[in-house]
Short mmCIF file of C-alpha atoms (C1' of nucleotides) in Angstrom, two decimals:
data_model
loop_
_atom_site.label_atom_id
_atom_site.label_comp_id
_atom_site.label_asym_id
_atom_site.label_seq_id
_atom_site.Cartn_x
_atom_site.Cartn_y
_atom_site.Cartn_z
CA UNK A 276 105.10 81.71 110.43
CA UNK A 277 104.06 79.63 107.84
CA UNK A 278 103.27 75.91 109.13
CA UNK A 279 106.11 76.17 111.80
CA UNK A 280 107.92 78.84 114.05
CA UNK A 281 111.60 78.69 113.60
CA UNK A 282 114.20 80.79 115.35
CA UNK A 283 116.72 83.42 114.05
CA UNK A 284 119.37 81.52 113.37
CA UNK A 285 121.58 80.15 110.77
CA UNK A 286 120.62 77.53 109.05
CA UNK A 287 122.24 74.72 108.96
CA UNK A 288 120.71 72.72 105.73
CA UNK A 289 121.88 74.16 102.97
CA UNK A 290 118.62 73.63 100.32
CA UNK A 291 116.48 74.84 102.92
CA UNK A 292 118.40 78.54 103.54
CA UNK A 293 118.62 78.87 99.76
CA UNK A 294 114.89 78.41 99.27
CA UNK A 295 114.21 80.77 103.12
CA UNK A 296 116.56 83.30 101.42
CA UNK A 297 115.39 83.10 97.32
CA UNK A 298 111.53 83.24 99.86
CA UNK A 299 112.86 86.26 102.27
CA UNK A 300 114.86 88.24 99.92
CA UNK A 301 111.36 89.04 98.12
CA UNK A 302 109.66 89.88 100.90
CA UNK A 303 111.98 92.42 102.34
CA UNK A 304 112.42 93.74 98.54
CA UNK A 305 108.65 93.81 98.06
CA UNK A 306 108.83 95.58 101.70
CA UNK A 307 111.49 98.07 101.24
CA UNK A 308 109.39 99.12 97.70
CA UNK A 309 106.01 99.43 99.73
CA UNK A 310 108.42 102.32 102.22
CA UNK A 311 109.56 104.25 99.74
CA UNK A 312 106.25 104.55 97.65
CA UNK A 313 104.07 104.47 100.83
CA UNK A 314 106.44 107.33 102.35
CA UNK A 315 108.13 108.85 100.36
CA UNK A 316 111.70 107.82 101.64
CA UNK A 317 114.80 107.34 100.25
CA UNK A 318 116.18 104.23 100.72
CA UNK A 319 118.45 101.06 99.10
CA UNK A 320 118.86 97.99 100.02
CA UNK A 321 122.02 95.90 99.95
CA UNK A 322 122.27 91.95 99.43
CA UNK A 323 125.26 89.62 99.20
CA UNK A 324 123.82 85.92 98.98
CA UNK A 325 126.39 83.20 101.43
CA UNK A 326 127.10 81.80 97.87
CA UNK A 327 128.23 85.53 96.46
CA UNK A 328 125.45 86.98 94.27
CA UNK A 329 124.35 90.57 94.30
CA UNK A 330 120.63 92.07 94.85
CA UNK A 331 120.08 95.45 95.42
CA UNK A 332 117.03 97.87 95.16
CA UNK A 333 117.17 101.47 95.81
CA UNK A 334 114.56 103.91 95.45
CA UNK A 335 113.80 106.32 92.85
CA UNK A 336 116.66 108.92 93.20
CA UNK A 337 119.23 105.52 92.40
CA UNK A 338 121.84 103.97 94.18
CA UNK A 339 124.95 105.68 93.49
CA UNK A 340 123.03 108.94 94.78
CA UNK A 341 121.55 107.33 98.57
CA UNK A 342 125.26 106.12 98.42
CA UNK A 343 126.74 109.12 97.92
CA UNK A 344 123.87 110.51 101.00
CA UNK A 345 124.99 108.11 103.20
CA UNK A 346 128.36 109.14 103.64
CA UNK A 347 127.45 112.02 103.53
CA UNK A 348 124.92 111.80 106.23
CA UNK A 349 127.02 110.10 108.03
CA UNK A 350 130.55 112.52 107.87
CA UNK A 351 127.88 114.95 110.25
CA UNK A 352 126.70 112.25 111.91
CA UNK A 353 130.00 111.66 113.65
CA UNK A 354 132.01 114.57 113.50
CA UNK A 355 129.10 117.25 114.37
CA UNK A 356 129.58 119.62 112.04
CA UNK A 357 126.68 121.66 112.40
CA UNK A 358 123.90 121.59 115.70
CA UNK A 359 122.39 124.08 113.46
CA UNK A 360 121.33 121.21 110.87
CA UNK A 361 120.69 118.89 112.93
CA UNK A 362 117.86 121.38 114.64
CA UNK A 363 116.73 121.60 110.24
CA UNK A 364 116.39 118.34 109.95
CA UNK A 365 112.90 118.38 110.59
CA UNK A 366 111.17 121.50 108.45
CA UNK A 367 113.08 122.79 105.97
CA UNK A 368 112.14 122.59 102.70
CA UNK A 369 110.23 119.99 103.15
CA UNK A 370 105.84 121.71 103.08
CA UNK A 371 104.58 118.34 103.17
CA UNK A 372 104.97 120.03 106.69
CA UNK A 373 101.68 118.48 109.24
CA UNK B 165 97.09 94.83 106.87
CA UNK B 166 96.03 95.95 109.91
CA UNK B 167 92.69 96.97 110.30
CA UNK B 168 91.48 97.77 106.52
CA UNK B 169 93.72 97.99 103.02
CA UNK B 170 95.54 100.25 101.88
CA UNK B 171 97.41 101.14 98.03
CA UNK B 172 100.41 101.27 97.04
CA UNK B 173 100.78 105.49 97.00
CA UNK B 174 102.22 107.87 98.13
CA UNK B 175 100.47 108.73 101.71
CA UNK B 176 98.74 111.89 102.05
CA UNK B 177 98.55 112.61 105.15
CA UNK B 178 101.54 114.04 107.11
CA UNK B 179 100.76 112.78 111.08
CA UNK B 180 99.70 108.73 108.15
CA UNK B 181 102.58 109.01 106.68
CA UNK B 182 104.62 109.64 109.26
CA UNK B 183 103.03 107.20 111.69
CA UNK B 184 103.76 104.58 108.85
CA UNK B 185 106.94 105.27 108.18
CA UNK B 186 107.35 104.34 112.16
CA UNK B 187 106.24 101.08 112.67
CA UNK B 188 106.88 99.83 108.38
CA UNK B 189 110.87 100.78 108.37
CA UNK B 190 111.36 98.67 112.24
CA UNK B 191 109.28 96.20 110.72
CA UNK B 192 111.81 96.16 107.35
CA UNK B 193 115.23 96.25 110.25
CA UNK B 194 114.04 93.36 111.56
CA UNK B 195 113.32 91.61 108.50
CA UNK B 196 116.72 92.33 107.12
CA UNK B 197 118.81 90.92 110.91
CA UNK B 198 116.64 88.40 109.73
CA UNK B 199 117.04 87.45 106.71
CA UNK B 200 120.99 88.07 107.20
CA UNK B 201 121.39 85.99 110.38
CA UNK B 202 118.85 82.97 109.23
CA UNK B 203 120.33 82.63 105.84
CA UNK B 204 124.38 84.20 106.44
CA UNK B 205 123.15 87.09 104.04
CA UNK B 206 125.64 89.75 104.25
CA UNK B 207 123.72 92.93 103.85
CA UNK B 208 123.28 96.72 104.25
CA UNK B 209 120.55 98.75 104.44
CA UNK B 210 119.93 103.14 104.19
CA UNK B 211 116.75 104.40 104.91
CA UNK B 212 116.44 108.36 104.27
CA UNK B 213 112.93 110.13 105.62
CA UNK B 214 110.66 112.38 104.13
CA UNK B 215 112.38 114.88 106.37
CA UNK B 216 115.24 113.54 105.91
CA UNK B 217 116.73 111.89 108.64
CA UNK B 218 118.72 108.41 108.35
CA UNK B 219 118.61 104.91 109.76
CA UNK B 220 120.19 102.30 108.45
CA UNK B 221 121.57 98.07 108.72
CA UNK B 222 124.33 96.16 108.53
CA UNK B 223 124.99 92.61 109.03
CA UNK B 224 127.77 91.82 110.96
CA UNK B 225 130.59 91.95 107.75
CA UNK B 226 129.61 96.81 108.38
CA UNK B 227 128.78 98.57 105.80
CA UNK B 228 131.95 100.29 104.76
CA UNK B 229 132.72 96.42 103.80
CA UNK B 230 129.58 95.61 102.58
CA UNK B 231 129.37 99.41 100.62
CA UNK B 232 132.92 98.04 98.75
CA UNK B 233 132.06 95.18 98.03
CA UNK B 234 129.29 96.57 96.40
CA UNK B 235 131.20 98.54 94.37
CA UNK B 236 133.64 96.08 92.90
CA UNK B 237 131.08 93.77 92.71
CA UNK B 238 128.69 96.54 90.41
CA UNK B 239 131.70 96.69 88.53
CA UNK B 240 132.12 93.02 87.64
CA UNK B 241 129.02 93.43 87.05
CA UNK B 242 129.23 96.09 84.35
CA UNK B 243 132.85 95.20 82.35
CA UNK B 244 132.61 91.73 82.42
CA UNK B 245 135.77 90.93 83.29
CA UNK B 246 135.71 88.11 84.54
CA UNK B 247 133.02 85.90 83.17
CA UNK B 248 134.55 82.99 85.07
CA UNK B 249 133.93 83.83 88.25
CA UNK B 250 130.41 84.06 86.85
CA UNK B 251 130.10 80.81 85.28
CA UNK B 252 131.63 78.76 88.93
CA UNK B 253 129.84 80.55 91.51
CA UNK B 254 126.54 78.44 91.48
CA UNK B 255 128.42 74.97 92.29
CA UNK B 256 131.80 74.59 92.19
CA UNK B 257 133.44 73.35 94.94
CA UNK B 258 131.52 75.71 97.23
CA UNK B 259 129.37 72.39 99.61
CA UNK B 260 127.82 74.89 100.67
CA UNK B 261 130.06 77.39 102.35
CA UNK B 262 129.57 79.67 104.84
"C1'" DT C 136 115.60 71.75 91.68
"C1'" DT C 137 112.26 74.86 90.96
"C1'" DC C 138 107.91 76.66 91.71
"C1'" DG C 139 103.24 76.82 93.99
"C1'" DC C 140 99.62 75.51 97.05
"C1'" DT C 141 97.79 76.05 102.12
"C1'" DA C 142 97.90 76.23 107.32
"C1'" DT C 143 99.76 79.22 110.16
"C1'" DC C 144 102.53 83.04 111.88
"C1'" DT C 145 103.48 88.12 111.66
"C1'" DA C 146 103.41 93.08 111.28
"C1'" DT C 147 100.66 96.63 110.60
"C1'" DA C 148 96.27 100.26 109.38
"C1'" DA C 149 92.94 101.89 113.48
"C1'" DA C 150 91.38 102.74 117.20
"C1'" DC C 151 92.05 103.58 121.84
"C1'" DC C 152 94.88 105.61 125.90
"C1'" DT D 181 100.94 113.68 120.69
"C1'" DG D 182 102.82 109.42 121.54
"C1'" DG D 183 102.12 104.44 123.85
"C1'" DT D 184 98.95 99.85 123.67
"C1'" DT D 185 95.94 96.88 122.47
"C1'" DT D 186 93.37 94.43 118.24
"C1'" DA D 187 91.29 92.63 114.25
"C1'" DT D 188 93.18 92.06 110.13
"C1'" DA D 189 95.73 91.95 105.58
"C1'" DG D 190 100.26 89.80 104.24
"C1'" DA D 191 104.58 87.01 104.64
"C1'" DT D 192 106.60 82.67 104.00
"C1'" DA D 193 107.69 77.17 105.40
"C1'" DG D 194 106.79 72.97 104.88
"C1'" DC D 195 104.87 69.77 101.89
"C1'" DG D 196 104.03 68.08 97.17
"C1'" DA D 197 104.01 67.51 91.87
#
DNA sequence: TTCGCTATCTATAAACC
DNA sequence: TGGTTTATAGATAGCGA
């Protein structure tokens, strides 16, 4: 995009990489926020720049809550404890139905 | 974008919200992957749809590693243990690091 | 180096199938 | 209901200050 097209591979030039990082990070954060609002999704985004700086975004329920929820979901996913819970995932307490 | 412009607010129509979620989730994941590669960043993205389904993406080092790194970084941030480490982050002996 | 400014490229809202 | 297509809104690479 922009004036020219670029390949998706590590940018060698450090200056350029830094500039691109700032711009795309901003864009990604914006998109993340939009998705969370538009679709009422729970979302967490964590980014470490190559210089080690941390940037993050989390939807309204907060980062901690989402990370916890993630750990729980993962456990289920791997352990496959309740086939039932899977089957029910799409309708439960969400009246928004369809 | 697309054929018409939309406001950034929760989409009421459930069907439309679901469609938009799928599309934007895909786009967001793609952007996240590009940022990680282009800028050699360490990145984690966690998304829960409003129906409760989990989707995630993590750069090469893996989700676990990134979440741990996040916890550590947060501690530092809040506790402010090492002013030194902060001060050194942006210029010192890091020609362009990686 | 950081900030703005376009020309372009990409993502995507609707329309179709 | 779910995959394609299309025209347009939005993101952004390269510059210039």
